[in-house]
Short mmCIF file of C-alpha atoms in Angstrom, two decimals:
data_model
loop_
_atom_site.label_atom_id
_atom_site.label_comp_id
_atom_site.label_asym_id
_atom_site.label_seq_id
_atom_site.Cartn_x
_atom_site.Cartn_y
_atom_site.Cartn_z
CA MET X 15 31.79 30.20 -36.25
CA LYS X 16 29.78 32.43 -38.72
CA GLN X 17 27.85 34.35 -36.26
CA ALA X 18 31.10 35.29 -34.94
CA SER X 19 31.06 38.35 -36.95
CA ARG X 20 27.82 39.37 -36.21
CA SER X 21 26.58 41.88 -32.97
CA VAL X 22 24.82 39.57 -30.38
CA VAL X 23 22.70 42.37 -29.32
CA PRO X 24 20.01 42.20 -31.38
CA PRO X 25 19.19 38.26 -31.57
CA LEU X 26 20.12 38.31 -27.56
CA ALA X 27 17.54 41.35 -27.25
CA ILE X 28 14.84 38.49 -28.99
CA ILE X 29 15.55 35.89 -26.76
CA GLY X 30 15.40 38.09 -23.58
CA ALA X 31 11.60 39.29 -25.12
CA LEU X 32 10.68 35.26 -25.28
CA PHE X 33 12.11 34.90 -21.74
CA PHE X 34 9.92 37.65 -20.42
CA ILE X 35 7.21 35.14 -21.89
CA PHE X 36 8.59 32.12 -20.02
CA GLY X 37 8.05 33.66 -16.89
CA PHE X 38 5.18 35.69 -16.78
CA ILE X 39 3.31 32.57 -17.84
CA THR X 40 5.97 29.70 -15.85
CA TRP X 41 5.36 31.70 -12.57
CA LEU X 42 1.30 32.30 -13.03
CA ASN X 43 1.03 28.65 -11.53
CA GLY X 44 1.64 30.28 -8.78
CA THR X 45 -1.42 32.18 -8.71
CA LEU X 46 -3.85 29.48 -10.05
CA ILE X 47 -2.71 26.79 -7.59
CA PRO X 48 -5.00 28.78 -4.99
CA PHE X 49 -7.38 29.87 -7.44
CA LEU X 50 -8.48 26.53 -8.90
CA LYS X 51 -7.92 25.09 -5.37
CA LEU X 52 -11.20 27.47 -4.99
CA ALA X 53 -12.98 27.28 -8.00
CA CYS X 54 -12.89 24.18 -8.51
CA GLU X 55 -12.73 22.57 -4.76
CA LEU X 56 -9.64 20.94 -4.55
CA SER X 57 -7.68 19.55 -1.62
CA TYR X 58 -4.56 21.12 -1.61
CA SER X 59 -2.24 17.70 -3.52
CA GLN X 60 -4.64 17.79 -6.07
CA ALA X 61 -4.27 22.34 -6.78
CA LEU X 62 -0.78 20.71 -7.17
CA LEU X 63 -1.60 19.27 -9.96
CA VAL X 64 -1.44 22.35 -11.87
CA THR X 65 2.69 22.33 -11.68
CA PHE X 66 2.03 18.86 -12.48
CA ALA X 67 0.63 19.27 -15.66
CA PHE X 68 2.59 22.23 -17.06
CA TYR X 69 6.25 21.14 -16.51
CA ILE X 70 5.23 16.99 -17.32
CA ALA X 71 4.85 18.32 -20.84
CA TYR X 72 8.62 18.86 -21.10
CA VAL X 73 9.42 15.56 -20.45
CA PHE X 74 7.80 14.12 -23.24
CA LEU X 75 8.28 16.82 -25.86
CA ALA X 76 11.84 18.31 -24.78
CA VAL X 77 13.25 15.12 -27.44
CA PRO X 78 10.51 15.44 -29.65
CA SER X 79 11.34 19.43 -30.04
CA SER X 80 14.69 18.79 -30.82
CA LEU X 81 14.11 16.54 -33.90
CA ILE X 82 11.09 19.75 -34.62
CA LEU X 83 13.62 22.26 -34.44
CA GLN X 84 16.10 20.17 -36.94
CA LYS X 85 13.59 20.36 -39.21
CA THR X 86 12.27 24.06 -38.86
CA GLY X 87 15.38 25.74 -37.54
CA PHE X 88 15.60 27.98 -34.45
CA LYS X 89 13.07 30.63 -36.10
CA ASN X 90 10.29 29.07 -36.91
CA GLY X 91 10.50 26.67 -34.22
CA MET X 92 10.69 29.69 -31.87
CA ALA X 93 7.24 31.17 -33.56
CA LEU X 94 5.59 27.32 -33.58
CA GLY X 95 6.37 26.87 -29.74
CA LEU X 96 4.47 30.58 -29.19
CA VAL X 97 0.96 29.44 -31.16
CA VAL X 98 1.32 26.28 -29.46
CA MET X 99 1.30 28.11 -25.93
CA ALA X 100 -1.46 30.16 -27.52
CA ALA X 101 -3.49 27.39 -27.82
CA GLY X 102 -3.28 26.21 -24.38
CA ALA X 103 -4.38 29.46 -23.14
CA LEU X 104 -7.76 29.69 -25.43
CA LEU X 105 -8.43 26.62 -23.71
CA PHE X 106 -8.91 27.95 -20.45
CA VAL X 107 -12.43 29.47 -22.04
CA PRO X 108 -14.18 26.54 -21.83
CA ALA X 109 -11.77 25.36 -19.15
CA ALA X 110 -13.90 28.33 -16.87
CA GLN X 111 -17.19 27.93 -18.20
CA ALA X 112 -17.87 24.45 -17.75
CA ARG X 113 -15.65 24.62 -14.06
CA SER X 114 -13.25 22.22 -15.40
CA PHE X 115 -10.24 21.20 -14.04
CA GLY X 116 -9.40 18.03 -16.07
CA LEU X 117 -9.83 20.75 -19.26
CA PHE X 118 -7.45 23.71 -17.01
CA LEU X 119 -4.53 20.65 -16.70
CA LEU X 120 -5.31 19.92 -20.55
CA GLY X 121 -4.73 23.86 -21.33
CA LEU X 122 -1.69 23.57 -19.16
CA PHE X 123 -0.40 21.20 -20.76
CA VAL X 124 -0.45 22.25 -23.88
CA GLN X 125 1.00 25.86 -22.83
CA GLY X 126 3.82 23.54 -20.74
CA ALA X 127 4.22 21.81 -24.68
CA GLY X 128 4.83 25.20 -26.03
CA LEU X 129 7.55 26.30 -24.24
CA ALA X 130 9.07 23.21 -24.13
CA LEU X 131 9.75 23.68 -27.70
CA LEU X 132 10.96 27.28 -26.94
CA GLN X 133 13.16 26.15 -24.00
CA THR X 134 14.44 23.94 -26.44
CA ALA X 135 15.98 26.45 -28.95
CA SER X 136 16.38 29.36 -26.63
CA ASN X 137 18.88 27.85 -24.17
CA PRO X 138 21.36 27.08 -26.42
CA TYR X 139 20.53 29.89 -28.89
CA ALA X 140 21.82 32.24 -25.33
CA THR X 141 24.75 29.81 -24.47
CA ILE X 142 26.50 29.54 -27.74
CA LEU X 143 26.21 33.48 -28.79
CA GLY X 144 29.16 34.21 -27.06
CA PRO X 145 32.27 33.06 -25.02
CA LEU X 146 31.25 29.64 -23.23
CA GLU X 147 33.14 31.22 -19.94
CA SER X 148 30.39 33.81 -20.13
CA ALA X 149 27.07 31.77 -21.17
CA ALA X 150 26.09 31.95 -17.18
CA GLN X 151 26.04 35.81 -17.24
CA ARG X 152 24.32 35.57 -20.51
CA ILE X 153 21.24 32.97 -19.47
CA SER X 154 21.66 35.21 -15.99
CA ILE X 155 20.36 38.18 -18.37
CA MET X 156 17.67 36.34 -20.03
CA GLY X 157 17.06 34.70 -16.14
CA ILE X 158 16.20 38.43 -15.49
CA CYS X 159 13.70 39.31 -18.54
CA SER X 160 12.23 36.12 -17.01
CA LYS X 161 12.21 36.84 -13.35
CA ILE X 162 11.14 40.43 -14.24
CA ALA X 163 8.50 39.20 -15.64
CA GLY X 164 7.47 36.21 -13.34
CA ALA X 165 7.36 38.78 -10.58
CA LEU X 166 5.28 40.96 -12.30
CA SER X 167 2.90 38.15 -13.01
CA PRO X 168 1.12 37.24 -9.68
CA VAL X 169 0.79 40.43 -8.91
CA ILE X 170 -1.14 41.28 -12.51
CA ILE X 171 -3.42 38.19 -12.63
CA GLY X 172 -3.93 38.33 -8.87
CA ALA X 173 -5.18 41.65 -8.85
CA VAL X 174 -7.49 40.16 -11.74
CA VAL X 175 -8.59 36.32 -10.41
CA LEU X 176 -7.65 36.52 -6.66
CA GLN X 177 -9.26 40.35 -6.16
CA GLY X 178 -11.37 40.24 -2.35
CA ALA X 179 -10.36 36.55 -2.33
CA THR X 180 -10.96 36.59 1.91
CA ALA X 181 -14.31 38.18 1.54
CA LEU X 182 -15.33 35.39 -1.19
CA GLU X 183 -14.36 32.68 0.85
CA THR X 184 -16.61 33.97 3.85
CA GLU X 185 -19.12 34.48 1.66
CA LEU X 186 -19.10 30.71 0.31
CA ALA X 187 -18.78 29.23 3.70
CA ALA X 188 -22.32 31.07 4.49
CA ALA X 189 -24.18 30.35 1.02
CA GLY X 190 -27.02 28.83 1.84
CA SER X 191 -27.91 26.19 -0.63
CA ALA X 192 -25.67 24.23 -3.32
CA GLY X 193 -26.60 26.51 -6.11
CA ALA X 194 -25.79 29.68 -4.69
CA LYS X 195 -22.61 28.27 -3.57
CA ALA X 196 -21.99 27.12 -7.75
CA ALA X 197 -23.14 30.31 -8.67
CA LEU X 198 -20.55 32.15 -7.17
CA LEU X 199 -17.94 29.79 -7.90
CA GLN X 200 -18.88 30.20 -11.20
CA GLN X 201 -18.79 33.87 -11.33
CA LEU X 202 -15.02 33.30 -9.94
CA ALA X 203 -14.05 31.04 -12.39
CA ASP X 204 -14.99 33.53 -15.28
CA ARG X 205 -12.50 35.96 -14.29
CA VAL X 206 -9.95 33.80 -15.80
CA ILE X 207 -11.34 33.84 -19.20
CA GLY X 208 -10.44 37.94 -20.05
CA PRO X 209 -6.33 37.47 -18.97
CA TYR X 210 -6.27 34.28 -20.80
CA VAL X 211 -8.01 35.63 -24.24
CA THR X 212 -5.36 38.60 -24.14
CA MET X 213 -2.69 36.51 -23.48
CA ALA X 214 -3.32 33.81 -26.57
CA VAL X 215 -3.40 37.45 -28.78
CA ALA X 216 -0.34 38.02 -27.33
CA LEU X 217 1.19 35.26 -28.50
CA VAL X 218 0.11 35.15 -31.55
CA GLY X 219 1.32 38.50 -32.66
CA LEU X 220 4.80 37.80 -30.78
CA ALA X 221 5.10 34.52 -33.14
CA ALA X 222 4.29 36.51 -35.85
CA LEU X 223 6.84 39.76 -35.27
CA ILE X 224 9.41 36.38 -34.47
CA ARG X 225 8.79 34.90 -37.79
CA LEU X 226 9.50 37.85 -39.61
CA SER X 227 12.67 39.08 -37.72
CA SER X 228 16.59 39.02 -38.85
CA LEU X 229 16.93 36.57 -35.61
CA PRO X 230 19.73 34.58 -37.17
CA GLU X 231 19.88 30.67 -37.41
CA ILE X 232 22.74 29.50 -35.48
CA ASP X 233 24.54 26.17 -36.06
CA PRO X 234 25.12 24.33 -32.58
CA ARG X 235 27.68 21.69 -34.12
CA PRO X 236 31.39 22.58 -33.97
CA GLU X 237 33.07 23.31 -37.25
CA ASN X 238 35.43 20.28 -36.74
CA LEU X 239 36.25 17.74 -34.39
CA GLU X 240 39.78 17.12 -32.91
CA GLU X 241 39.71 13.60 -32.99
CA ALA X 242 42.16 12.65 -29.79
CA GLY X 243 42.29 8.67 -30.58
CA GLU X 244 40.62 5.60 -31.84
CA GLU X 245 37.29 5.60 -30.42
CA ALA X 246 33.78 7.91 -31.50
CA VAL X 247 31.23 9.09 -29.17
CA ARG X 248 28.31 7.90 -30.80
CA SER X 249 25.59 8.32 -28.42
CA VAL X 250 24.63 11.52 -26.27
CA PHE X 251 24.49 9.04 -23.24
CA GLN X 252 27.94 8.42 -23.37
CA PHE X 253 28.71 12.08 -21.24
CA PRO X 254 28.27 11.12 -17.56
CA HIS X 255 28.44 14.73 -17.19
CA LEU X 256 25.44 15.68 -19.19
CA LEU X 257 23.33 12.78 -17.73
CA LEU X 258 24.46 13.92 -14.09
CA GLY X 259 23.17 17.91 -15.70
CA VAL X 260 20.05 16.56 -16.30
CA LEU X 261 19.26 15.09 -12.34
CA ALA X 262 20.86 18.91 -11.12
CA ILE X 263 18.29 20.31 -13.94
CA PHE X 264 15.47 18.01 -12.53
CA CYS X 265 16.63 18.90 -8.97
CA CYS X 266 16.83 22.73 -9.75
CA VAL X 267 13.38 23.14 -11.17
CA GLY X 268 12.12 20.95 -8.58
CA VAL X 269 13.00 23.35 -5.80
CA GLU X 270 13.00 26.82 -7.96
CA VAL X 271 9.09 25.51 -8.62
CA ILE X 272 8.43 24.46 -4.79
CA ALA X 273 9.60 27.79 -3.92
CA GLY X 274 7.78 29.53 -5.96
CA ASP X 275 4.34 28.05 -6.04
CA THR X 276 4.16 26.31 -2.80
CA ILE X 277 5.16 30.35 -0.82
CA THR X 278 0.76 31.40 -1.14
CA GLN X 279 -0.39 28.18 0.67
CA TYR X 280 2.33 28.01 3.45
CA GLY X 281 1.34 31.88 4.01
CA ARG X 282 -2.07 30.46 4.81
CA ALA X 283 -0.70 27.91 6.50
CA GLN X 284 0.83 30.40 8.58
CA GLY X 285 -2.34 32.15 9.22
CA ILE X 286 -1.82 34.83 7.20
CA SER X 287 -4.96 36.00 4.84
CA LEU X 288 -5.10 35.37 0.89
CA ASP X 289 -5.37 38.64 0.25
CA VAL X 290 -1.90 39.28 1.24
CA ALA X 291 -0.24 35.62 0.74
CA ARG X 292 -1.56 35.59 -3.00
CA ASN X 293 1.65 38.24 -3.63
CA PHE X 294 4.14 35.65 -1.80
CA THR X 295 5.22 34.21 -5.30
CA SER X 296 6.45 37.77 -6.55
CA LEU X 297 8.77 37.48 -3.45
CA THR X 298 10.33 34.93 -4.58
CA LEU X 299 10.80 35.88 -7.56
CA VAL X 300 11.68 39.27 -6.78
CA ALA X 301 14.98 36.78 -4.48
CA MET X 302 15.69 35.30 -7.79
CA LEU X 303 15.97 38.39 -9.77
CA VAL X 304 18.38 40.17 -6.86
CA GLY X 305 20.82 36.74 -7.65
CA TYR X 306 20.63 37.25 -11.25
CA VAL X 307 21.60 40.91 -11.20
CA ILE X 308 24.90 39.25 -8.68
CA GLY X 309 25.11 36.92 -11.23
CA VAL X 310 25.54 39.01 -14.27
CA VAL X 311 28.12 41.13 -12.37
CA THR X 312 30.24 38.53 -10.10
CA ILE X 313 30.24 35.86 -13.25
CA PRO X 314 32.76 35.17 -14.66
CA ARG X 315 34.99 38.02 -13.41
CA TYR X 316 35.20 37.16 -9.72
CA VAL X 317 33.57 33.98 -9.52
CA ASP X 318 33.35 31.02 -12.09
CA GLN X 319 29.99 28.88 -12.70
CA GLN X 320 31.05 26.05 -10.41
CA THR X 321 31.87 27.90 -7.78
CA ALA X 322 28.02 29.92 -7.72
CA LEU X 323 26.45 27.16 -8.07
CA SER X 324 28.21 25.20 -5.14
CA ILE X 325 27.97 28.44 -3.48
CA CYS X 326 23.94 28.99 -3.93
CA ALA X 327 23.67 25.47 -3.06
CA LEU X 328 24.99 25.34 0.21
CA VAL X 329 22.69 29.19 1.02
CA GLY X 330 19.66 26.85 -0.15
CA VAL X 331 20.29 24.00 2.82
CA GLY X 332 20.63 26.71 5.43
CA CYS X 333 17.63 28.77 4.07
CA THR X 334 15.89 25.27 4.48
CA VAL X 335 16.64 24.59 7.78
CA GLY X 336 15.55 28.02 9.11
CA ILE X 337 11.61 27.73 7.54
CA VAL X 338 11.52 23.95 9.12
CA CYS X 339 12.87 26.08 12.53
CA THR X 340 11.11 29.25 12.02
CA HIS X 341 7.33 30.65 11.93
CA GLY X 342 5.21 33.09 10.74
CA TYR X 343 6.00 35.77 8.28
CA VAL X 344 10.25 35.21 9.33
CA SER X 345 9.26 31.18 8.32
CA VAL X 346 8.14 32.68 5.14
CA LEU X 347 10.23 34.64 4.19
CA LEU X 348 13.07 32.35 4.51
CA VAL X 349 10.84 29.98 1.67
CA ALA X 350 11.09 33.73 -0.76
CA LEU X 351 15.45 33.82 -0.04
CA LEU X 352 15.22 30.28 -1.31
CA GLY X 353 14.50 32.39 -4.73
CA LEU X 354 18.00 33.83 -4.26
CA ALA X 355 19.90 30.41 -3.20
CA ASN X 356 17.72 29.13 -6.74
CA SER X 357 18.54 32.45 -9.08
CA LEU X 358 22.54 30.73 -10.67
CA MET X 359 21.48 27.41 -10.13
CA TRP X 360 19.77 26.97 -14.08
CA PRO X 361 22.06 29.40 -15.46
CA ALA X 362 25.38 27.36 -14.01
CA ILE X 363 23.53 23.77 -14.71
CA PHE X 364 23.26 24.17 -17.72
CA PRO X 365 25.97 25.71 -19.31
CA LEU X 366 28.33 23.11 -17.63
CA SER X 367 26.01 19.88 -18.71
CA ILE X 368 26.38 21.01 -22.35
CA GLN X 369 30.10 21.93 -22.69
CA ARG X 370 32.42 19.38 -24.65
CA LEU X 371 29.51 17.81 -26.36
CA GLY X 372 30.05 19.01 -29.72
CA ALA X 373 28.32 17.63 -32.38
CA PHE X 374 25.32 16.32 -29.90
CA THR X 375 24.62 19.65 -28.34
CA GLU X 376 21.15 19.94 -29.68
CA ARG X 377 20.13 16.26 -28.57
CA GLY X 378 22.15 17.17 -25.03
CA SER X 379 19.93 20.51 -24.56
CA ALA X 380 16.38 18.71 -25.38
CA LEU X 381 18.32 15.74 -22.76
CA LEU X 382 18.58 18.70 -20.24
CA ILE X 383 15.09 19.97 -21.33
CA THR X 384 13.24 17.00 -20.27
CA GLY X 385 14.83 17.31 -16.65
CA ILE X 386 12.89 20.67 -16.07
CA GLY X 387 10.05 17.39 -15.43
CA GLY X 388 11.29 17.73 -11.84
CA GLY X 389 9.23 20.73 -11.47
CA ALA X 390 6.04 17.80 -11.94
CA ILE X 391 7.34 15.90 -9.59
CA LEU X 392 8.56 17.12 -6.69
CA PRO X 393 6.04 19.61 -6.01
CA TYR X 394 3.20 17.04 -6.06
CA VAL X 395 5.51 14.67 -3.58
CA TYR X 396 5.45 18.31 -1.82
CA GLY X 397 1.88 18.22 -1.58
CA TRP X 398 1.70 14.75 -0.72
CA LEU X 399 4.34 15.09 2.15
CA GLY X 400 2.31 18.22 3.33
CA GLU X 401 -0.87 16.55 3.60
CA GLY X 402 1.01 13.68 6.14
CA ILE X 403 3.48 15.46 8.38
CA GLY X 404 2.33 19.71 7.62
CA LEU X 405 3.66 21.75 4.84
CA GLN X 406 6.46 22.93 7.13
CA LYS X 407 8.14 19.68 7.24
CA ALA X 408 7.71 18.74 3.93
CA TYR X 409 10.54 21.67 3.06
CA LEU X 410 12.69 18.90 4.04
CA LEU X 411 12.68 17.33 1.06
CA LEU X 412 14.38 20.38 -0.37
CA ILE X 413 17.83 19.44 1.43
CA PRO X 414 18.86 16.29 -0.28
CA CYS X 415 18.07 18.11 -3.79
CA TYR X 416 20.27 21.02 -3.31
CA LEU X 417 23.24 18.81 -1.21
CA TYR X 418 23.09 16.33 -5.07
CA ILE X 419 23.41 20.02 -6.77
CA LEU X 420 26.42 20.96 -4.86
CA PHE X 421 27.66 17.36 -6.00
CA PHE X 422 27.25 19.03 -9.61
CA GLY X 423 29.19 21.88 -9.10
CA VAL X 424 32.17 20.53 -7.03
CA LYS X 425 33.10 17.18 -8.91
CA GLY X 426 29.90 15.89 -11.48
CA HIS X 427 30.06 18.80 -14.05
CA ALA X 428 33.64 17.86 -14.82
CA TYR X 429 33.20 13.95 -15.10
CA GLN X 430 34.54 13.40 -19.01
CA ALA X 431 33.10 10.50 -21.73
CA LYS X 432 34.72 7.31 -21.41
CA SER X 433 35.58 7.55 -25.26
CA ARG X 434 38.99 9.19 -26.70
CA VAL X 435 38.06 11.65 -28.80
CA LYS X 436 37.96 14.94 -28.11
CA TYR X 437 35.22 17.85 -29.17
CA ALA X 438 35.84 21.09 -28.90
CA VAL X 439 33.94 23.39 -27.97
CA PRO X 440 32.10 25.23 -30.51
CA ALA X 441 33.98 28.54 -31.25
CA VAL X 442 32.36 31.60 -31.05
#
């Protein structure tokens, strides 16, 4: 392909900056859940609508995003996604002023929509800019950028919006009237305005830089298709390994979000104060960061993508059993260690799922992005189970998810399309 002769470092550096933005915004949800639970006086399952609103946008917007990218190209599509995310951030201003949980959810949905467009463009970009067998390594590098940002964002934003949270809870409990309580809650809600206005300005600025950059366009389609028979593949749904990959992404993102976004409230349930627990999401992200570094070093030099995926799934099962069987800080630490188990799942599942798609790579990528809806569904199921059987036992939900990911790593990724047409992998 034409981009083969170009250095991949500059475009990957730009994509890395985008992944930093992904991580910073995505992992704010772990801070927003306890913040909005307090500011809007929500139950835990209601607070988990934060993740639902954010991730469900991927289900509705991923496929339309692929159509948008066909019209705009990758670079303009990325810039557009950043502007959409900025609009979502600005919705937090009226949401905070009205202390309206519905408006907060709308802002999160709009941000998720912008991220769906960005993810649909950037993941295949990182996959195709280099040999397929090292795609997991490149995506791991992108993941490092994302997880560094994800580890920083709860600490930075949490220090602003949840500062003195334990003392505030005491003040709210002692408030002598409904008016006094409402005033305290309004002061809390207003804390989010400054950070999100700043975020909107930064996103618009980055969109302008992307638009003016030298980021090259790529063609994810192969230059030729080598036919080995008469029957042609005419639909993206004729690739069984892709469809199995969508479900694997669903499980992968679901367990990843549960590990990162429920750990704060789980720490509270284990008797740990909010002033301490508000930083627990960062522990999960640090564990994921360690896993990504391991992936960069070991894949594909020492282990292949599917083996790494299988190992991670088994580690996830082991950590989940440990969470349920222990208590206090040990149990919370095991939730954080799920980040290590989850770290190499997306970098392995995505390239394994889009290999051999040929001309269907763009549509296959969009279909995989819809699997991010697992981040909407599974955490909400966890919250519902948690209110019934307890937050600790609710983590058992993760075990069937990890077992399915293990199946995909061992066997599911290798299933072939029934068509006799052999699609060449893009030569880069």
